mmCIF file of C-alpha atoms and ligand atoms in Angstrom:
data_model
loop_
_atom_site.group_PDB
_atom_site.id
_atom_site.type_symbol
_atom_site.label_atom_id
_atom_site.label_comp_id
_atom_site.label_asym_id
_atom_site.label_seq_id
_atom_site.Cartn_x
_atom_site.Cartn_y
_atom_site.Cartn_z
ATOM 1 C CA MET A 23 -20.110 -114.693 -163.790
ATOM 2 C CA THR A 24 -23.236 -116.242 -163.818
ATOM 3 C CA THR A 25 -24.683 -118.152 -160.911
ATOM 4 C CA ALA A 26 -23.671 -121.773 -162.719
ATOM 5 C CA MET A 27 -20.020 -120.973 -163.114
ATOM 6 C CA LYS A 28 -20.286 -120.142 -158.812
ATOM 7 C CA PRO A 29 -18.610 -123.170 -157.273
ATOM 8 C CA MET A 30 -20.658 -124.764 -154.757
ATOM 9 C CA ILE A 31 -19.123 -125.004 -151.452
ATOM 10 C CA LEU A 32 -20.775 -127.303 -148.934
ATOM 11 C CA VAL A 33 -20.049 -125.241 -145.446
ATOM 12 C CA VAL A 34 -21.155 -128.531 -142.840
ATOM 13 C CA GLU A 35 -21.010 -126.513 -139.469
ATOM 14 C CA ASP A 36 -23.536 -126.796 -136.533
ATOM 15 C CA GLU A 37 -22.400 -123.282 -134.939
ATOM 16 C CA ARG A 38 -24.700 -120.725 -136.577
ATOM 17 C CA SER A 39 -22.238 -117.576 -135.699
ATOM 18 C CA VAL A 40 -19.223 -119.514 -137.645
ATOM 19 C CA ALA A 41 -21.405 -120.382 -140.607
ATOM 20 C CA ASP A 42 -22.804 -117.094 -141.134
ATOM 21 C CA SER A 43 -19.170 -115.286 -141.256
ATOM 22 C CA ILE A 44 -18.033 -118.669 -143.624
ATOM 23 C CA VAL A 45 -21.045 -118.040 -145.863
ATOM 24 C CA TYR A 46 -20.643 -114.408 -145.936
ATOM 25 C CA ALA A 47 -16.821 -114.561 -146.875
ATOM 26 C CA LEU A 48 -17.606 -117.509 -149.273
ATOM 27 C CA ARG A 49 -20.416 -115.400 -151.574
ATOM 28 C CA THR A 50 -18.329 -112.367 -151.031
ATOM 29 C CA ASP A 51 -15.874 -113.763 -153.240
ATOM 30 C CA GLY A 52 -17.728 -115.220 -155.626
ATOM 31 C CA CYS A 53 -18.988 -118.526 -154.305
ATOM 32 C CA GLU A 54 -22.044 -120.500 -153.555
ATOM 33 C CA PRO A 55 -22.486 -121.281 -150.169
ATOM 34 C CA VAL A 56 -24.846 -124.210 -149.004
ATOM 35 C CA TRP A 57 -25.100 -124.447 -145.562
ATOM 36 C CA VAL A 58 -25.906 -127.476 -143.277
ATOM 37 C CA THR A 59 -25.146 -128.090 -139.160
ATOM 38 C CA THR A 60 -25.250 -132.471 -139.239
ATOM 39 C CA GLY A 61 -22.888 -134.647 -141.614
ATOM 40 C CA GLY A 62 -26.498 -136.380 -142.131
ATOM 41 C CA ALA A 63 -27.656 -133.370 -143.934
ATOM 42 C CA ALA A 64 -24.136 -133.344 -145.651
ATOM 43 C CA ARG A 65 -24.552 -136.587 -147.228
ATOM 44 C CA GLU A 66 -27.445 -135.425 -148.626
ATOM 45 C CA GLU A 67 -26.146 -132.205 -150.105
ATOM 46 C CA LEU A 68 -23.354 -134.696 -151.762
ATOM 47 C CA ARG A 69 -25.952 -136.479 -153.328
ATOM 48 C CA ALA A 70 -28.352 -133.691 -154.964
ATOM 49 C CA ARG A 71 -25.525 -131.062 -155.673
ATOM 50 C CA GLU A 72 -22.607 -130.585 -157.610
ATOM 51 C CA ILE A 73 -20.452 -129.830 -154.369
ATOM 52 C CA ALA A 74 -16.670 -128.400 -155.530
ATOM 53 C CA LEU A 75 -15.151 -128.477 -151.672
ATOM 54 C CA ILE A 76 -16.394 -128.869 -148.397
ATOM 55 C CA ILE A 77 -15.797 -127.229 -145.567
ATOM 56 C CA LEU A 78 -15.850 -129.610 -142.348
ATOM 57 C CA ASP A 79 -16.536 -128.854 -138.674
ATOM 58 C CA ILE A 80 -14.260 -132.168 -136.802
ATOM 59 C CA GLY A 81 -17.040 -131.554 -134.005
ATOM 60 C CA LEU A 82 -20.678 -132.083 -135.162
ATOM 61 C CA PRO A 83 -24.061 -133.004 -133.344
ATOM 62 C CA ASP A 84 -24.232 -136.592 -135.134
ATOM 63 C CA VAL A 85 -21.040 -137.372 -136.477
ATOM 64 C CA ASN A 86 -16.924 -136.684 -136.035
ATOM 65 C CA GLY A 87 -15.556 -134.700 -138.950
ATOM 66 C CA PHE A 88 -12.652 -137.087 -139.437
ATOM 67 C CA ASP A 89 -15.265 -140.254 -139.915
ATOM 68 C CA LEU A 90 -17.359 -138.522 -141.518
ATOM 69 C CA CYS A 91 -14.345 -137.175 -144.266
ATOM 70 C CA ARG A 92 -13.452 -140.799 -144.517
ATOM 71 C CA GLU A 93 -16.817 -141.800 -145.647
ATOM 72 C CA ILE A 94 -17.242 -139.271 -148.444
ATOM 73 C CA ARG A 95 -13.874 -140.055 -149.168
ATOM 74 C CA ARG A 96 -14.171 -143.172 -150.292
ATOM 75 C CA SER A 97 -16.529 -142.113 -153.051
ATOM 76 C CA HIS A 98 -16.351 -138.810 -154.030
ATOM 77 C CA GLU A 99 -13.036 -137.196 -154.782
ATOM 78 C CA VAL A 100 -14.522 -133.435 -153.759
ATOM 79 C CA PRO A 101 -11.593 -131.730 -151.499
ATOM 80 C CA ILE A 102 -12.286 -130.799 -148.228
ATOM 81 C CA ILE A 103 -10.785 -128.514 -145.275
ATOM 82 C CA PHE A 104 -11.090 -128.910 -142.330
ATOM 83 C CA LEU A 105 -12.222 -126.552 -139.507
ATOM 84 C CA THR A 106 -11.169 -127.363 -136.335
ATOM 85 C CA ALA A 107 -11.646 -126.142 -133.100
ATOM 86 C CA ARG A 108 -8.408 -127.209 -130.874
ATOM 87 C CA ALA A 109 -4.047 -126.413 -132.050
ATOM 88 C CA GLU A 110 -3.225 -130.199 -130.812
ATOM 89 C CA GLU A 111 -6.223 -131.494 -133.283
ATOM 90 C CA LEU A 112 -3.795 -129.926 -136.028
ATOM 91 C CA ASP A 113 -1.249 -133.068 -135.730
ATOM 92 C CA ARG A 114 -3.761 -135.524 -136.651
ATOM 93 C CA VAL A 115 -4.898 -133.601 -139.244
ATOM 94 C CA ALA A 116 -1.813 -133.474 -141.071
ATOM 95 C CA GLY A 117 -1.071 -136.794 -141.594
ATOM 96 C CA LEU A 118 -3.672 -138.649 -141.729
ATOM 97 C CA GLU A 119 -5.008 -140.637 -144.317
ATOM 98 C CA ILE A 120 -8.654 -138.867 -144.061
ATOM 99 C CA GLY A 121 -7.694 -137.483 -147.371
ATOM 100 C CA ALA A 122 -8.162 -133.900 -145.879
ATOM 101 C CA ASP A 123 -6.776 -130.836 -148.793
ATOM 102 C CA ASP A 124 -6.251 -128.598 -145.851
ATOM 103 C CA TYR A 125 -7.073 -126.650 -142.447
ATOM 104 C CA VAL A 126 -8.004 -123.922 -140.706
ATOM 105 C CA THR A 127 -7.947 -123.851 -136.691
ATOM 106 C CA LYS A 128 -10.329 -121.834 -135.171
ATOM 107 C CA PRO A 129 -10.854 -118.662 -134.391
ATOM 108 C CA PHE A 130 -10.047 -117.687 -138.020
ATOM 109 C CA SER A 131 -10.519 -114.977 -140.345
ATOM 110 C CA PRO A 132 -13.318 -116.052 -142.854
ATOM 111 C CA ARG A 133 -11.206 -114.060 -144.917
ATOM 112 C CA GLU A 134 -8.436 -116.405 -144.781
ATOM 113 C CA LEU A 135 -10.569 -119.654 -145.146
ATOM 114 C CA SER A 136 -12.025 -117.990 -148.238
ATOM 115 C CA ALA A 137 -8.591 -117.651 -149.778
ATOM 116 C CA ARG A 138 -7.834 -120.977 -148.680
ATOM 117 C CA VAL A 139 -10.755 -122.477 -150.483
ATOM 118 C CA ARG A 140 -9.685 -120.698 -153.550
ATOM 119 C CA THR A 141 -6.556 -122.027 -153.814
ATOM 120 C CA VAL A 142 -7.499 -125.644 -152.947
ATOM 121 C CA LEU A 143 -10.146 -124.859 -155.452
ATOM 122 C CA ARG A 144 -7.174 -123.896 -158.259
ATOM 123 C CA ARG A 145 -4.949 -126.851 -157.480
ATOM 124 C CA THR A 146 -7.681 -129.339 -157.917
ATOM 125 C CA LEU A 147 -8.168 -127.742 -160.672
ATOM 126 C CA GLN A 148 -4.736 -128.117 -161.786
ATOM 127 C CA GLN A 149 -4.104 -131.982 -160.592
ATOM 128 C CA ARG A 150 -7.327 -132.599 -162.771
ATOM 129 C CA SER A 151 -5.877 -131.548 -165.884
ATOM 130 C CA ARG A 152 -2.990 -132.642 -165.144
ATOM 131 C CA SER A 153 -4.000 -136.207 -164.492
ATOM 132 C CA ALA A 154 -6.357 -135.942 -167.809
ATOM 133 C CA ALA A 155 -2.815 -134.933 -170.143
ATOM 134 C CA PRO A 156 -0.828 -137.448 -171.031
ATOM 135 C CA ALA A 157 2.100 -137.840 -168.799
ATOM 136 C CA VAL A 158 4.650 -135.742 -171.681
ATOM 137 C CA SER A 159 2.953 -132.781 -171.104
ATOM 138 C CA SER A 160 3.711 -132.260 -167.616
ATOM 139 C CA SER A 161 7.138 -132.404 -165.651
ATOM 140 C CA PHE A 162 5.126 -134.314 -162.435
ATOM 141 C CA PRO A 163 6.545 -137.894 -162.930
ATOM 142 C CA PHE A 164 3.628 -139.555 -160.722
ATOM 143 C CA SER A 165 0.081 -140.526 -161.528
ATOM 144 C CA ILE A 166 -2.101 -142.789 -159.757
ATOM 145 C CA ASP A 167 -4.901 -145.119 -160.628
ATOM 146 C CA ASP A 168 -6.868 -145.027 -157.934
ATOM 147 C CA HIS A 169 -9.676 -147.386 -158.932
ATOM 148 C CA ARG A 170 -6.652 -149.724 -159.578
ATOM 149 C CA ARG A 171 -5.039 -148.494 -156.926
ATOM 150 C CA LEU A 172 -1.633 -148.415 -159.220
ATOM 151 C CA ILE A 173 1.170 -145.730 -159.459
ATOM 152 C CA SER A 174 3.066 -144.623 -162.254
ATOM 153 C CA TYR A 175 6.254 -143.137 -162.121
ATOM 154 C CA PHE A 176 7.635 -141.980 -164.833
ATOM 155 C CA GLY A 177 5.671 -143.821 -167.163
ATOM 156 C CA LYS A 178 6.466 -146.898 -165.457
ATOM 157 C CA THR A 179 3.817 -149.074 -163.295
ATOM 158 C CA LEU A 180 4.902 -149.340 -160.062
ATOM 159 C CA THR A 181 4.825 -152.914 -158.167
ATOM 160 C CA LEU A 182 3.895 -151.507 -154.738
ATOM 161 C CA THR A 183 2.949 -153.815 -151.458
ATOM 162 C CA HIS A 184 -0.230 -152.210 -149.605
ATOM 163 C CA ALA A 185 1.302 -150.585 -147.410
ATOM 164 C CA GLU A 186 3.879 -149.242 -149.833
ATOM 165 C CA TYR A 187 1.500 -147.842 -152.136
ATOM 166 C CA ARG A 188 -0.294 -146.214 -149.092
ATOM 167 C CA LEU A 189 2.612 -144.417 -147.980
ATOM 168 C CA LEU A 190 3.652 -143.493 -151.550
ATOM 169 C CA GLU A 191 0.024 -142.299 -152.740
ATOM 170 C CA GLN A 192 -0.017 -139.581 -149.576
ATOM 171 C CA LEU A 193 3.259 -138.408 -150.460
ATOM 172 C CA VAL A 194 2.074 -138.092 -153.834
ATOM 173 C CA ARG A 195 -0.827 -136.222 -153.356
ATOM 174 C CA ARG A 196 0.956 -133.723 -151.534
ATOM 175 C CA PRO A 197 4.413 -132.899 -152.537
ATOM 176 C CA GLY A 198 7.034 -131.041 -150.766
ATOM 177 C CA TRP A 199 4.431 -131.673 -147.321
ATOM 178 C CA VAL A 200 6.555 -133.131 -144.682
ATOM 179 C CA TYR A 201 5.141 -135.763 -142.944
ATOM 180 C CA SER A 202 6.626 -137.333 -139.414
ATOM 181 C CA ARG A 203 6.948 -141.168 -138.975
ATOM 182 C CA GLU A 204 4.360 -140.514 -135.823
ATOM 183 C CA GLN A 205 1.953 -139.198 -139.044
ATOM 184 C CA LEU A 206 2.834 -142.317 -141.303
ATOM 185 C CA LEU A 207 2.340 -144.558 -138.506
ATOM 186 C CA ASP A 208 -1.167 -143.291 -137.968
ATOM 187 C CA LEU A 209 -1.697 -143.619 -141.700
ATOM 188 C CA LEU A 210 -0.484 -147.043 -141.615
ATOM 189 C CA TRP A 211 -1.580 -148.314 -138.266
ATOM 190 C CA ASP A 212 -3.230 -151.605 -139.782
ATOM 191 C CA GLU A 213 -0.503 -152.477 -141.849
ATOM 192 C CA PRO A 214 1.985 -155.481 -140.847
ATOM 193 C CA GLY A 215 5.211 -153.864 -140.232
ATOM 194 C CA ALA A 216 4.485 -150.723 -139.373
ATOM 195 C CA THR A 217 4.044 -150.823 -135.791
ATOM 196 C CA SER A 218 7.502 -148.621 -135.239
ATOM 197 C CA ALA A 219 8.777 -145.822 -136.393
ATOM 198 C CA ARG A 220 11.148 -148.157 -137.635
ATOM 199 C CA GLY A 221 8.951 -150.776 -139.708
ATOM 200 C CA ILE A 222 8.377 -146.913 -141.604
ATOM 201 C CA ASP A 223 11.920 -146.217 -142.209
ATOM 202 C CA SER A 224 11.750 -149.598 -143.714
ATOM 203 C CA HIS A 225 8.677 -149.244 -145.814
ATOM 204 C CA VAL A 226 10.270 -145.931 -146.982
ATOM 205 C CA LYS A 227 13.449 -147.732 -148.254
ATOM 206 C CA SER A 228 12.278 -150.385 -150.118
ATOM 207 C CA LEU A 229 9.908 -147.686 -151.689
ATOM 208 C CA ARG A 230 12.888 -145.994 -152.587
ATOM 209 C CA SER A 231 14.614 -148.280 -153.995
ATOM 210 C CA LYS A 232 11.500 -149.267 -156.348
ATOM 211 C CA LEU A 233 11.514 -146.127 -157.421
ATOM 212 C CA ARG A 234 15.069 -145.875 -158.033
ATOM 213 C CA ALA A 235 15.203 -148.985 -159.932
ATOM 214 C CA VAL A 236 12.945 -146.484 -162.552
ATOM 215 C CA ARG A 237 15.076 -143.650 -162.372
ATOM 216 C CA PRO A 238 18.774 -143.897 -160.423
ATOM 217 C CA ASP A 239 19.386 -140.750 -160.674
ATOM 218 C CA VAL A 240 16.281 -138.970 -158.960
ATOM 219 C CA GLU A 241 15.184 -138.615 -155.354
ATOM 220 C CA ALA A 242 11.758 -139.032 -155.082
ATOM 221 C CA ILE A 243 11.275 -139.266 -151.338
ATOM 222 C CA GLU A 244 13.556 -136.799 -149.575
ATOM 223 C CA THR A 245 14.428 -137.341 -145.445
ATOM 224 C CA ARG A 246 14.157 -134.231 -143.385
ATOM 225 C CA ARG A 247 16.162 -134.638 -140.536
ATOM 226 C CA GLY A 248 14.645 -134.712 -137.403
ATOM 227 C CA GLN A 249 11.099 -134.222 -139.373
ATOM 228 C CA GLY A 250 10.491 -136.794 -141.224
ATOM 229 C CA TYR A 251 9.425 -137.475 -145.460
ATOM 230 C CA ALA A 252 8.384 -135.939 -147.792
ATOM 231 C CA LEU A 253 7.994 -136.224 -152.057
ATOM 232 C CA ARG A 254 10.111 -134.009 -153.655
ATOM 233 C CA GLU A 255 8.340 -130.353 -154.126
ATOM 234 C CA ARG A 256 10.119 -129.694 -157.908
ATOM 235 C CA TRP A 257 10.008 -131.393 -160.683
HETATM 236 CA CA1 LIG B 14 -18.666 -127.873 -134.091
#
């Protein structure tokens, strides 16, 4: 494998000992790590290099990792894995619209993190080839047009409200991933009519009827009792 083919991984972590172990594990695993300690330096590296994935610590000296992630998401599709220091941050991470692809709680094994990096890179590649391929070649019926904020389902473009789009986009990006109503509320906190669990239920209800109008025989959004909602995993 030549250097040019190695995926470049941006490690944004201000603790040297943590960063060292990540960098070592990534290098051992055939990646090319680039280590920075601040959000500012991360932005510069993103501009200057072809970054394949970002490992992002939540607690950085100059910026909150969540905010940095949101900012990056506005202009980059690069996958992001969060490093969180506390277990209670997990819930926040799991549901948010901020678009992390995975997260790892400290303390973690660098080898495990490296394995997650591989998984996310593989998934991203698959998603890219899926969205680039014609719809007929894949059984997954959704496709998202980020720029025009449109989602199509079995080849039909759905007419969605802003809130429905955001909700469905979140579900479609991670089939099988269960979102609690609270997490979906976090996601839609600024949408009218989404101020309670009941508001979320009603958005989901209306989404379902739009999906059923296209394919009455398919239940795309599943209710997981006592847990929340998920997009059907297998298609
Ligand atoms: Ca830190």
